[in-house]
CSV table of C-alpha atoms in Angstrom, one decimal:
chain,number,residue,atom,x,y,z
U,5,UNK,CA,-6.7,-24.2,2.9
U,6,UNK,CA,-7.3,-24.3,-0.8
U,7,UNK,CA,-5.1,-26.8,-2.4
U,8,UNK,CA,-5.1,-25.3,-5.7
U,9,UNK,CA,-2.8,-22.2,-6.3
U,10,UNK,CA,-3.3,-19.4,-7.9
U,11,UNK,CA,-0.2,-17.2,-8.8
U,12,UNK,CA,-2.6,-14.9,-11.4
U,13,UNK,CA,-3.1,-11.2,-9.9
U,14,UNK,CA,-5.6,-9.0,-11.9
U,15,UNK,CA,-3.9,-5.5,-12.1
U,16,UNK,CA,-6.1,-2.7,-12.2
U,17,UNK,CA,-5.2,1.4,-12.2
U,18,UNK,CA,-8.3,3.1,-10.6
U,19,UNK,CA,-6.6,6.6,-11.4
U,20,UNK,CA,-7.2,9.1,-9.2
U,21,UNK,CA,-9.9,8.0,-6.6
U,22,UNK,CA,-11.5,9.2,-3.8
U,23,UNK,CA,-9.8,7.6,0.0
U,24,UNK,CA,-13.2,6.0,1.0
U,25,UNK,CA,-14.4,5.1,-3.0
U,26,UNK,CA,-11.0,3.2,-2.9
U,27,UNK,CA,-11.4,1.8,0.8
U,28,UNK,CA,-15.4,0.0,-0.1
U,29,UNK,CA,-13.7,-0.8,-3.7
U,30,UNK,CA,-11.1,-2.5,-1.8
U,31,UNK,CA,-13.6,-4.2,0.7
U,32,UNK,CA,-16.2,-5.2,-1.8
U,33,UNK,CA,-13.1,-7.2,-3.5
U,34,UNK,CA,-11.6,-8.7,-0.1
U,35,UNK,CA,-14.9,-10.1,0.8
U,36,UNK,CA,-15.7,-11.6,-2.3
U,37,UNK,CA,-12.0,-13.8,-1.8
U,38,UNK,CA,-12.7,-14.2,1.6
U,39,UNK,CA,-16.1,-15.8,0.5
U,40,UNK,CA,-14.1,-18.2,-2.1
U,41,UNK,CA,-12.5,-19.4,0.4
U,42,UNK,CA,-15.3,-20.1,3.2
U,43,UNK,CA,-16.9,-22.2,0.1
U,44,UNK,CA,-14.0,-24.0,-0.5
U,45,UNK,CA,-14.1,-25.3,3.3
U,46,UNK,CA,-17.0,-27.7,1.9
U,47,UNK,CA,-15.5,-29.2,-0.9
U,48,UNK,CA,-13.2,-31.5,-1.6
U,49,UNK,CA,-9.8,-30.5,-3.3
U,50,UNK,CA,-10.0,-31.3,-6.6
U,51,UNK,CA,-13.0,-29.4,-7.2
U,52,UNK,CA,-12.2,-26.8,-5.3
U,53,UNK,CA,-12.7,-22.9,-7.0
U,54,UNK,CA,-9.7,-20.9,-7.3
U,55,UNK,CA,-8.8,-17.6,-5.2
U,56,UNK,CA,-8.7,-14.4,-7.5
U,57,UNK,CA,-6.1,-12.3,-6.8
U,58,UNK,CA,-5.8,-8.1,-7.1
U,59,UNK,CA,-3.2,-5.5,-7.4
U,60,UNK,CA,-4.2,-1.9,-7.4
U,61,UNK,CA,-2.3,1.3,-7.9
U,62,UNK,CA,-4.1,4.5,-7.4
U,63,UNK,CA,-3.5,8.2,-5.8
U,64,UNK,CA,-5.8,10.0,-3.6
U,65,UNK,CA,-7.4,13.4,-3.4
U,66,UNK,CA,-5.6,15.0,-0.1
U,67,UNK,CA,-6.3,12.6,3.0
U,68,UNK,CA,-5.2,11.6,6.2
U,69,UNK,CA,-6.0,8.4,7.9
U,70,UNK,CA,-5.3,6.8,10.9
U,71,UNK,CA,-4.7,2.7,11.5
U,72,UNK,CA,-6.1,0.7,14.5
U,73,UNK,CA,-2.9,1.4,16.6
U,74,UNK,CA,-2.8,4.9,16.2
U,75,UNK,CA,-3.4,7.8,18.2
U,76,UNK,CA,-5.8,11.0,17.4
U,77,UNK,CA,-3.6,13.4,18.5
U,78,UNK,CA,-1.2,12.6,16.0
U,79,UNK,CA,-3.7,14.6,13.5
U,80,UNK,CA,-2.6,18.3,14.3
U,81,UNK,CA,-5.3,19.8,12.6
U,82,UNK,CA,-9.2,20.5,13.9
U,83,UNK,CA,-11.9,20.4,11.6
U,84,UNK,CA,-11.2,23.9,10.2
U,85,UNK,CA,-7.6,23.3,9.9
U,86,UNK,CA,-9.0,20.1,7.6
U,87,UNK,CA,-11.1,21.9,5.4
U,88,UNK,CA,-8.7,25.1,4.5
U,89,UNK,CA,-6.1,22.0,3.4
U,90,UNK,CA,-8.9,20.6,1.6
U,91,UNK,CA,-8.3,17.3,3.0
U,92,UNK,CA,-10.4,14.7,4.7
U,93,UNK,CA,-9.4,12.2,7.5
U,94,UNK,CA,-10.4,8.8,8.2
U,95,UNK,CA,-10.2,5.9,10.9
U,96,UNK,CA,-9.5,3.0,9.2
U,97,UNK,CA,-8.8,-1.0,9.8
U,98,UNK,CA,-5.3,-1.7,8.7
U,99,UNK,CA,-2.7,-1.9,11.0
U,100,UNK,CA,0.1,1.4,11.7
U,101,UNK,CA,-0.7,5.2,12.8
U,102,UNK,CA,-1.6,8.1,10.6
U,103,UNK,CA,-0.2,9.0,7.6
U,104,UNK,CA,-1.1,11.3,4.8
U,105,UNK,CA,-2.1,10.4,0.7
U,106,UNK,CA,-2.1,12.8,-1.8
U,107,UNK,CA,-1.7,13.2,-5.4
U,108,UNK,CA,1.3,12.7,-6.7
U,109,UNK,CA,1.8,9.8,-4.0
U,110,UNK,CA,1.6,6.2,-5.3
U,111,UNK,CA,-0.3,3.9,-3.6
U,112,UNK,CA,-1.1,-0.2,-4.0
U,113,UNK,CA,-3.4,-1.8,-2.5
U,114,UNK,CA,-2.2,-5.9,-2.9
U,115,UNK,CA,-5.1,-7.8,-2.4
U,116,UNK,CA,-3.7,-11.2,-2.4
U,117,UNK,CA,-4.5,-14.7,-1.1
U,118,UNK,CA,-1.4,-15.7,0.6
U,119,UNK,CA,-2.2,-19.5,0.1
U,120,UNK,CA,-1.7,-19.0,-3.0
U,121,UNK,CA,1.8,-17.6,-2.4
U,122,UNK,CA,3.1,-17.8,1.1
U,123,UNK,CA,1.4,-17.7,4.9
U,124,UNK,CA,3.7,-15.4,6.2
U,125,UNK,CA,2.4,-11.7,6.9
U,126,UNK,CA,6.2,-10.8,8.1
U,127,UNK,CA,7.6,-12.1,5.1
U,128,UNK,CA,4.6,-10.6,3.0
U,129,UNK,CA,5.2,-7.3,4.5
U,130,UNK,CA,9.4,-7.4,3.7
U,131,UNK,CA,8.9,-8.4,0.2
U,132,UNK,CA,6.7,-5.4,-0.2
U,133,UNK,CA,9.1,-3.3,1.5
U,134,UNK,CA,11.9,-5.3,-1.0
U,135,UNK,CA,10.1,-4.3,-3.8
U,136,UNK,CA,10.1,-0.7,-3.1
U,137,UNK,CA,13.5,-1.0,-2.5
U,138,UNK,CA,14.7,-2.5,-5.5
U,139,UNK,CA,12.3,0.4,-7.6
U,140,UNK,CA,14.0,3.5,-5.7
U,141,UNK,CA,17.3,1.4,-6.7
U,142,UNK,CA,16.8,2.0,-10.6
U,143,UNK,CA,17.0,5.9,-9.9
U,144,UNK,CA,20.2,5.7,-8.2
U,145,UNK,CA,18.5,5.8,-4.3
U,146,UNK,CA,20.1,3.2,-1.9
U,147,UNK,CA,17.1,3.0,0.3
U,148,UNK,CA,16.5,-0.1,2.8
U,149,UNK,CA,14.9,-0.8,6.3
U,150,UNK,CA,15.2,0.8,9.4
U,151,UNK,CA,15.3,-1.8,12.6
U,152,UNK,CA,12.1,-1.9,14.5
U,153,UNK,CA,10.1,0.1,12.0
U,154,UNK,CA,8.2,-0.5,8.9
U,155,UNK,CA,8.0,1.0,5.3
U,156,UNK,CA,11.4,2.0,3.4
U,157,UNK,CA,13.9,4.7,4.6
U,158,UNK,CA,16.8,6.6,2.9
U,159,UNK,CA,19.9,7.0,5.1
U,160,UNK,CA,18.5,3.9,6.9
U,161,UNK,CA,22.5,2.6,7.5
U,162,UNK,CA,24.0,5.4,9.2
U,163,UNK,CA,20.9,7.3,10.4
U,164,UNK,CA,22.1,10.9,10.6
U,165,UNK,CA,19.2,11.9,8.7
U,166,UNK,CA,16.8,8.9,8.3
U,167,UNK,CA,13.3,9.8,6.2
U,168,UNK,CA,10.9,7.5,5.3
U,169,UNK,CA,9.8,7.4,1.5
U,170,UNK,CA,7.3,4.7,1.5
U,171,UNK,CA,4.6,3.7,4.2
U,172,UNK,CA,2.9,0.7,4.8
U,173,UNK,CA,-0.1,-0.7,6.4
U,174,UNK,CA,-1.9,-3.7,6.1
U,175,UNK,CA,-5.0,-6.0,7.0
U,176,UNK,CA,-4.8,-9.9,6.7
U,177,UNK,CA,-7.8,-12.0,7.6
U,178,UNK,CA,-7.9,-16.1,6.9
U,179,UNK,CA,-4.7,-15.1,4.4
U,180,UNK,CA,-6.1,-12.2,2.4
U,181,UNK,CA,-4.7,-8.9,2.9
U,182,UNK,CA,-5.7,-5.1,1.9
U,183,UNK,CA,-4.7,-1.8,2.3
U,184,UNK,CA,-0.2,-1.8,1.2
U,185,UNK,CA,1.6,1.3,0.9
U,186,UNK,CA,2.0,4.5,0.0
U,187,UNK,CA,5.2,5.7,-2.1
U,188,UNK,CA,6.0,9.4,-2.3
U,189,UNK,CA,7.0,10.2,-5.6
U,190,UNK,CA,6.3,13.9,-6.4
U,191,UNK,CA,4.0,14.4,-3.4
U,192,UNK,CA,3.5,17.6,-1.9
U,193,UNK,CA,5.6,16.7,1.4
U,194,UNK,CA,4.6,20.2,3.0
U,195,UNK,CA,1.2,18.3,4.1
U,196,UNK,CA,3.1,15.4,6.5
U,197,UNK,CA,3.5,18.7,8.4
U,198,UNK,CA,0.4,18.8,9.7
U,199,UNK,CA,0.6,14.9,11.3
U,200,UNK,CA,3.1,13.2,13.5
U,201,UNK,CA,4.0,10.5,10.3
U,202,UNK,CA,3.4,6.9,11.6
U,203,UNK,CA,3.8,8.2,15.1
U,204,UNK,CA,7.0,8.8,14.6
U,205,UNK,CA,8.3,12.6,15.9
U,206,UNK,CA,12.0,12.7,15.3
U,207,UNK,CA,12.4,11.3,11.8
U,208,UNK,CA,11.8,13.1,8.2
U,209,UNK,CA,9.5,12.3,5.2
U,210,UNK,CA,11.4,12.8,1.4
U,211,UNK,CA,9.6,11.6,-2.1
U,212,UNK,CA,11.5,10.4,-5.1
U,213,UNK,CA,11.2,14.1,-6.8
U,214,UNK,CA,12.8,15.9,-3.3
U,215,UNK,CA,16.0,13.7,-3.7
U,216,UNK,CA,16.6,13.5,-7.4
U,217,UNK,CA,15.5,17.2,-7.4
U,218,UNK,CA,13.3,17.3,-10.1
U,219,UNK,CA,9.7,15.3,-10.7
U,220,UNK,CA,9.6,11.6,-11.8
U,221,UNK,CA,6.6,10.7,-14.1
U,222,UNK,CA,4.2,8.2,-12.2
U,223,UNK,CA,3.6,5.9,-14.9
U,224,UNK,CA,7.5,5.1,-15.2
U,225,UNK,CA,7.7,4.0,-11.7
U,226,UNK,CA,4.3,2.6,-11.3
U,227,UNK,CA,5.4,0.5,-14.6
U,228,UNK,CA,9.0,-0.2,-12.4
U,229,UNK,CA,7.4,-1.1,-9.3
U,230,UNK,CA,4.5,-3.4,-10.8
U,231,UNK,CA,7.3,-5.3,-12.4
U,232,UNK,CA,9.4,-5.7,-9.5
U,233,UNK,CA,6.2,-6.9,-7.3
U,234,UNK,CA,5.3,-9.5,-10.9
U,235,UNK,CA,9.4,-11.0,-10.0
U,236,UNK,CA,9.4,-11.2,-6.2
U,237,UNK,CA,6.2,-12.6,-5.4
U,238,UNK,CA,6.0,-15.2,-8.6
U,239,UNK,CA,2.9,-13.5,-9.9
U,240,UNK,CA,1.1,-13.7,-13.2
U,241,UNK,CA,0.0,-10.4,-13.9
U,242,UNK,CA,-3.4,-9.5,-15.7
U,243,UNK,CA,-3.9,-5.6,-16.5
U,244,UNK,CA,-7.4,-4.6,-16.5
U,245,UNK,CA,-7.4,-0.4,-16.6
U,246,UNK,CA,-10.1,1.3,-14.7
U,247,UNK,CA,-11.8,4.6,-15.5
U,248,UNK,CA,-12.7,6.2,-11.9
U,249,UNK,CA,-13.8,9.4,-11.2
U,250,UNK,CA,-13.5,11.4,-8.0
């Protein structure tokens, strides 16, 4: 364990950005903490190098992609069915089913050491969640948890109608996570159609702009949600904007 924290997190917005651009983007930075850290096993603590941190924010072209415990079959379209939805599906490494990006949807992509914050993935995983929470808060939404489930529901108290706004899925290895979640905000929801969301069959999917009833713009809540993320986890935030194409 590195004895020196590190509570600064380099933002960056990489725009609108390809699923598997983002995914190497995202492993080219995990490995380059992870190796920090396998240094820092030989030396002693007061010379030790500090862990960068990373938050990204991003949307993707249409995609699907399924997490380690998911099932194929939760993907109800063939190859054909893919490409007239102009949409591309990928097995990936963080934990949860399938779920669907899309523009319009935002997504963050922590990658944080927790040493430098806490070595707790359930906690880690409830503070993103409170995060989210807090956000959908400022536009009136009283959105929370639903028991035995993760991500961030609306009706998640009385359940008569439960839907899930945000997903989440993550990665932790030796304390340093990837992937995070995805938070519908004026996505087009008609594509979760096509997918049993997060293996889940008898529960709806909503945005921000299908309960207010009107679109929100992305860089009001990103700018919401970034803050809210900068309070709960005690992080020193560093903006760095990145030009991406797709």
């Amino acid at each position: 364990m590195n004895t020196r924290i590190n509570k600064r997190v380099e933002f960056r917005d990489l725009g609108l950005m390809d699923y598997q651009q983002a995914w190497d983007y995202q492993e080219g930075l995990f490995a380059d903490v992870i190796s920090v850290k396998i240094q820092n096993r030989d030396l002693a603590p007061e010379v030790q190098l500090l862990t960068p941190n990373y938050l990204l924010f991003c949307q993707h072209p249409h995609v699907y992609t399924l997490g380690k415990s998911g099932k194929p079959e939760h993907l109800l379209l063939d190859t054909d069915g893919l490409d007239q939805k102009e949409a591309r599906y990928y097995r990936i490494n963080r934990g949860g089913d399938i779920t669907y990006h899309g523009p319009g949807q935002l997504v963050g992509y922590p990658i944080l050491d927790l040493d430098n914050f806490f070595t707790d993935i359930h906690r880690y995983m409830r503070t993103l969640e409170e995060a989210i929470i807090l956000t959908l808060g400022d536009y009136g939404l009283d959105a929370g948890r639903v028991q035995g489930l993760t991500g961030v529901w609306l009706d998640h108290k009385e359940q008569r109608n439960p839907r899930k706004i945000c997903a989440m899925g993550v990665k932790s290895s030796r304390w340093v996570t990837m992937h995070g979640f995805a938070l519908n905000v004026n996505t087009n929801l008609a594509y979760f159609g096509h997918i049993v969301p997060c293996g889940i069959q008898d529960k709806a999917v909503t945005s921000l702009e299908a309960e207010l009833g009107h679109p929100v713009a992305m860089d009001e809540v990103a700018q919401k949600l970034k803050a809210r993320l900068a309070v709960l986890f005690e992080m020193e935030l560093e903006e760095t904007r990145i030009q991406s194409t797709i």
